Coordinates of C-alpha atoms in Angstrom, one line a residue:
M1 CA 43.5 -2.9 57.1
R2 CA 42.0 -4.6 54.4
I3 CA 38.2 -6.0 54.5
Q4 CA 36.5 -8.1 51.6
V5 CA 32.8 -8.5 51.8
L6 CA 32.5 -10.0 48.4
G7 CA 32.4 -13.7 49.3
P8 CA 33.0 -14.7 52.9
L9 CA 33.2 -11.8 55.6
S10 CA 37.4 -10.9 55.8
A11 CA 39.3 -8.4 57.6
E12 CA 42.7 -8.3 58.3
V13 CA 45.4 -6.2 60.1
N14 CA 48.9 -7.3 60.0
G15 CA 47.7 -10.1 58.9
M16 CA 45.8 -11.3 61.2
S17 CA 41.9 -11.5 61.6
I18 CA 40.1 -9.6 63.4
V19 CA 36.5 -10.8 62.0
P20 CA 34.6 -12.2 65.0
T21 CA 33.3 -15.8 65.5
A22 CA 30.1 -14.8 67.3
G23 CA 27.2 -13.6 64.8
K24 CA 26.0 -10.2 65.6
P25 CA 29.8 -8.9 66.0
R26 CA 30.4 -10.2 62.7
Q27 CA 27.4 -8.3 61.2
L28 CA 28.6 -5.1 63.1
L29 CA 31.8 -5.0 61.3
A30 CA 30.4 -6.4 58.1
L31 CA 27.9 -3.2 58.1
L32 CA 30.7 -0.3 59.6
A33 CA 32.8 -1.4 57.1
F34 CA 30.2 0.0 53.9
H35 CA 30.6 3.3 55.3
P36 CA 34.2 3.8 56.0
G37 CA 35.2 7.0 57.2
R38 CA 31.1 7.4 58.1
V39 CA 29.4 7.6 61.1
V40 CA 27.1 4.8 61.4
P41 CA 24.2 5.5 63.8
V42 CA 23.3 3.4 67.0
P43 CA 19.8 3.0 65.8
T44 CA 21.1 1.6 62.4
L45 CA 23.1 -0.7 64.1
M46 CA 20.3 -1.9 66.3
E47 CA 17.8 -2.4 63.2
E48 CA 20.6 -4.4 61.8
I49 CA 20.8 -7.0 64.8
W50 CA 17.7 -6.6 66.1
G51 CA 15.2 -5.6 63.5
S52 CA 12.1 -3.7 65.1
N53 CA 12.3 -5.7 68.6
S54 CA 15.1 -4.4 69.8
P55 CA 15.7 -5.6 73.8
Q56 CA 15.8 -3.0 76.5
S57 CA 19.3 -3.5 77.2
A58 CA 20.0 -3.5 73.3
M59 CA 22.5 -0.6 73.9
T60 CA 24.9 -1.9 76.7
T61 CA 25.2 -5.3 74.6
L62 CA 26.0 -2.8 71.3
Q63 CA 28.6 -1.4 73.9
T64 CA 30.2 -4.6 74.7
Y65 CA 30.2 -6.2 70.9
I66 CA 32.0 -2.7 70.3
L67 CA 34.7 -3.5 72.9
Q68 CA 34.8 -6.9 71.5
L69 CA 35.6 -5.7 68.4
R70 CA 38.0 -3.2 69.7
R71 CA 39.7 -5.8 71.5
R72 CA 40.4 -8.0 68.6
L73 CA 41.2 -5.1 66.5
G74 CA 44.0 -4.2 69.5
T75 CA 45.6 -7.8 69.8
A76 CA 46.0 -7.5 65.6
M77 CA 47.6 -3.8 65.9
G78 CA 49.6 -5.2 69.0
P79 CA 51.2 -3.5 71.9
D80 CA 53.4 -1.1 70.4
T81 CA 50.1 1.3 69.4
P82 CA 48.2 1.8 72.7
G83 CA 44.7 3.3 72.3
A84 CA 44.9 2.5 68.4
A85 CA 41.8 0.3 68.2
K86 CA 39.7 3.1 69.7
E87 CA 40.8 5.4 67.4
V88 CA 40.0 3.1 64.2
L89 CA 36.8 2.0 65.7
A90 CA 35.7 5.2 66.9
T91 CA 32.9 6.5 69.3
R92 CA 31.2 9.4 67.7
H93 CA 27.9 11.2 68.7
G94 CA 24.9 9.5 68.0
G95 CA 27.3 6.5 66.5
Y96 CA 30.7 4.4 65.3
L97 CA 32.8 4.6 62.3
L98 CA 36.0 2.7 60.9
Q99 CA 38.6 5.0 60.2
I100 CA 40.1 3.3 57.6
P101 CA 40.2 4.8 53.8
R102 CA 37.7 3.8 51.3
D103 CA 40.1 1.6 49.3
A104 CA 40.6 -0.3 52.3
V105 CA 37.5 -2.0 51.5
D106 CA 36.7 -4.2 48.3
V107 CA 33.4 -3.2 47.6
H108 CA 34.4 0.6 47.6
R109 CA 37.3 -0.4 44.8
Y110 CA 35.0 -2.5 42.9
E111 CA 32.4 0.0 42.6
E112 CA 35.3 2.4 41.2
L113 CA 35.9 0.1 38.4
V114 CA 32.4 -0.3 37.7
T115 CA 31.9 3.8 37.6
A116 CA 35.3 3.5 35.4
G117 CA 34.0 0.7 33.1
R118 CA 30.5 2.4 32.5
G119 CA 32.5 5.8 31.7
A120 CA 34.6 3.8 29.1
F121 CA 31.8 2.0 27.7
D122 CA 29.6 5.1 26.8
R123 CA 32.9 6.6 24.7
G124 CA 32.7 3.6 23.1
E125 CA 35.7 2.1 24.8
D126 CA 34.9 -1.4 24.3
V127 CA 38.3 -3.1 24.9
R128 CA 38.8 -0.8 28.0
A129 CA 35.6 -1.6 29.2
S130 CA 35.7 -5.2 29.4
S131 CA 38.7 -4.6 31.0
L132 CA 37.7 -2.8 33.6
F133 CA 34.3 -4.5 34.1
G134 CA 36.5 -8.0 34.2
E135 CA 38.4 -6.6 36.7
A136 CA 35.6 -5.7 38.6
L137 CA 34.0 -9.0 38.7
A138 CA 37.1 -10.7 39.5
M139 CA 37.0 -9.2 43.1
W140 CA 34.1 -11.2 43.7
Q141 CA 34.9 -14.4 45.9
G142 CA 31.4 -16.0 46.0
S143 CA 27.5 -14.4 47.1
A144 CA 28.3 -11.5 49.2
L145 CA 28.6 -11.8 52.9
V146 CA 28.3 -15.3 52.0
D147 CA 28.8 -16.2 55.8
V148 CA 27.4 -13.6 57.7
R149 CA 23.6 -13.5 59.4
L150 CA 22.2 -10.8 57.2
G151 CA 19.7 -8.1 59.3
P152 CA 17.0 -5.7 57.3
V153 CA 20.0 -2.9 56.4
L154 CA 22.6 -5.6 55.5
D155 CA 20.1 -7.7 53.1
I156 CA 19.2 -4.4 51.3
E157 CA 23.5 -3.9 50.7
V158 CA 24.1 -7.5 49.8
M159 CA 20.6 -7.3 47.5
R160 CA 22.0 -4.0 46.0
L161 CA 25.3 -5.4 45.2
E162 CA 24.2 -8.6 43.5
E163 CA 22.5 -6.6 41.0
S164 CA 25.2 -4.8 40.4
R165 CA 27.2 -7.8 39.7
L166 CA 24.6 -8.9 37.4
V167 CA 24.3 -5.9 35.8
T168 CA 28.3 -5.5 35.5
V169 CA 28.2 -9.1 34.3
E170 CA 25.9 -7.9 31.1
R171 CA 27.9 -5.0 30.8
R172 CA 30.6 -6.8 29.8
I173 CA 29.2 -8.8 27.8
D174 CA 27.6 -6.3 25.4
A175 CA 31.6 -4.8 25.5
D176 CA 33.0 -8.3 24.3
L177 CA 30.3 -8.8 22.1
R178 CA 31.1 -5.5 20.5
C179 CA 34.7 -6.6 20.5
G180 CA 33.6 -9.5 18.2
R181 CA 34.0 -11.9 21.1
H182 CA 30.8 -13.6 20.4
T183 CA 32.1 -17.2 20.2
E184 CA 34.1 -16.9 23.5
V185 CA 31.1 -15.7 25.7
L186 CA 28.8 -18.5 24.4
A187 CA 29.6 -20.9 27.1
E188 CA 29.0 -18.0 29.8
L189 CA 26.3 -17.0 28.2
T190 CA 24.6 -20.3 28.3
D191 CA 24.7 -21.3 31.7
L192 CA 23.5 -17.5 32.5
I193 CA 20.3 -17.3 30.9
M194 CA 20.0 -21.4 32.5
R195 CA 20.5 -19.5 36.2
H196 CA 18.2 -16.7 35.2
P197 CA 15.4 -18.0 32.6
Q198 CA 13.4 -14.7 32.5
H199 CA 16.2 -12.2 32.0
E200 CA 15.3 -10.8 28.6
G201 CA 18.8 -8.8 28.6
L202 CA 21.2 -12.2 29.0
H203 CA 18.8 -13.9 26.2
S204 CA 19.5 -11.1 23.9
Q205 CA 23.2 -11.4 24.0
A206 CA 22.8 -15.5 24.0
M207 CA 21.1 -14.6 20.7
V208 CA 23.1 -12.1 19.5
A209 CA 26.1 -14.0 20.1
L210 CA 24.6 -17.5 18.3
Y211 CA 23.5 -15.1 15.2
R212 CA 27.3 -14.1 14.8
S213 CA 28.4 -17.1 15.2
G214 CA 26.6 -18.4 12.5
R215 CA 24.0 -20.6 14.4
Q216 CA 20.8 -18.3 13.4
A217 CA 18.4 -21.2 14.2
T218 CA 19.6 -21.8 17.4
A219 CA 19.5 -18.1 18.7
L220 CA 16.0 -18.3 17.1
D221 CA 15.5 -21.3 19.7
V222 CA 16.4 -18.9 22.4
Y223 CA 14.1 -16.6 21.7
R224 CA 10.9 -19.2 21.2
R225 CA 12.5 -21.0 24.9
L226 CA 12.1 -17.6 26.6
R227 CA 8.3 -16.7 24.9
L228 CA 7.1 -19.8 26.0
R229 CA 8.3 -19.5 29.4
L230 CA 7.0 -15.9 29.7
V231 CA 3.8 -16.8 28.6
E232 CA 3.3 -19.8 30.4
E233 CA 4.4 -18.9 33.8
L234 CA 3.8 -15.1 33.3
G235 CA 1.1 -14.9 31.3
V236 CA 3.1 -11.9 28.9
E237 CA 4.6 -11.7 25.8
P238 CA 8.5 -10.8 25.5
S239 CA 9.2 -7.0 25.3
P240 CA 9.3 -4.7 22.3
Q241 CA 12.5 -4.8 22.4
M242 CA 13.1 -8.7 22.2
Q243 CA 10.3 -9.0 19.5
R244 CA 12.2 -6.5 17.2
L245 CA 15.6 -8.6 17.4
H246 CA 14.0 -11.7 16.9
R247 CA 12.4 -10.1 13.4
A248 CA 15.9 -9.1 12.6
M249 CA 17.3 -11.9 13.0
L250 CA 14.5 -13.3 10.4
T251 CA 15.0 -10.8 8.1
V252 CA 19.0 -10.7 8.3
D253 CA 19.0 -7.0 10.0
P254 CA 22.5 -5.4 9.2
A255 CA 22.8 -3.8 12.4
L256 CA 23.4 -6.9 13.6
D257 CA 26.7 -7.3 12.4
V258 CA 29.7 -6.7 15.5
L259 CA 30.3 -3.2 13.7
S260 CA 26.7 -1.7 13.5
G261 CA 25.2 0.6 15.5
P262 CA 25.7 3.7 18.1
R263 CA 28.9 3.1 20.1
G264 CA 28.4 2.9 23.9
L265 CA 24.9 0.9 23.1
S266 CA 24.0 -2.5 25.4
T267 CA 22.7 -5.4 23.2
F268 CA 19.4 -5.3 24.4
D269 CA 19.0 -1.6 23.6
L270 CA 19.5 -2.3 19.9
Y271 CA 16.3 -2.7 18.5
A272 CA 14.6 -0.2 21.5
A273 CA 12.2 2.2 20.1

């Protein structure tokens, strides 16, 4: 079985999709996929499907959804494996679990690559870190579970993943900047700061990439526009890190050079206190 949640929900066995068309069974499959090999308690499954207003028939209905998933699983596994679907989607005391390897679900492979990338980044292995982060990000096929209705449990999982995705993009760009790829990331950063107009980390990266590309005036203008937006919309000044980065560009601080500063340090933290 292969399951993908980093984009539209996909689950295949022997090349056949087992994703239900009905919304609630899709939610169950997605939630179980986040916890392969682990029991997901019945109350958690019910909370995902019905929130805090479970009907009296919730347990019976939940069992019906599980049966529907098993039927689809059994059809894909074929007639030569009777009973196998019940072993893969197993009933345990207090809940259900998918008995599949963690790496059968894309999100777990993604998280392994991100962890490896962070380790390489912290060791100053910038080329390897960029490669690992890039491989992790390439696994995304759109917004997580974009075609699944999200209940309260899956909503938290998806928010966590989307935040992880943005942080991973930042760290990959940090590694690229340390590798001297400032001109290569300019177009991407221009798009990112437009989509995240109050994100200081991305703005700091855009400023550094522009500065190293010989565009000091444009880098300073990025700061000016960010400051104006923060003051007008939130009533706050840019953080001390951003203010120190701005002053460093005005004074042509050597720490802004590609190979200056401690290894494994993010662009945003170059001028942390």
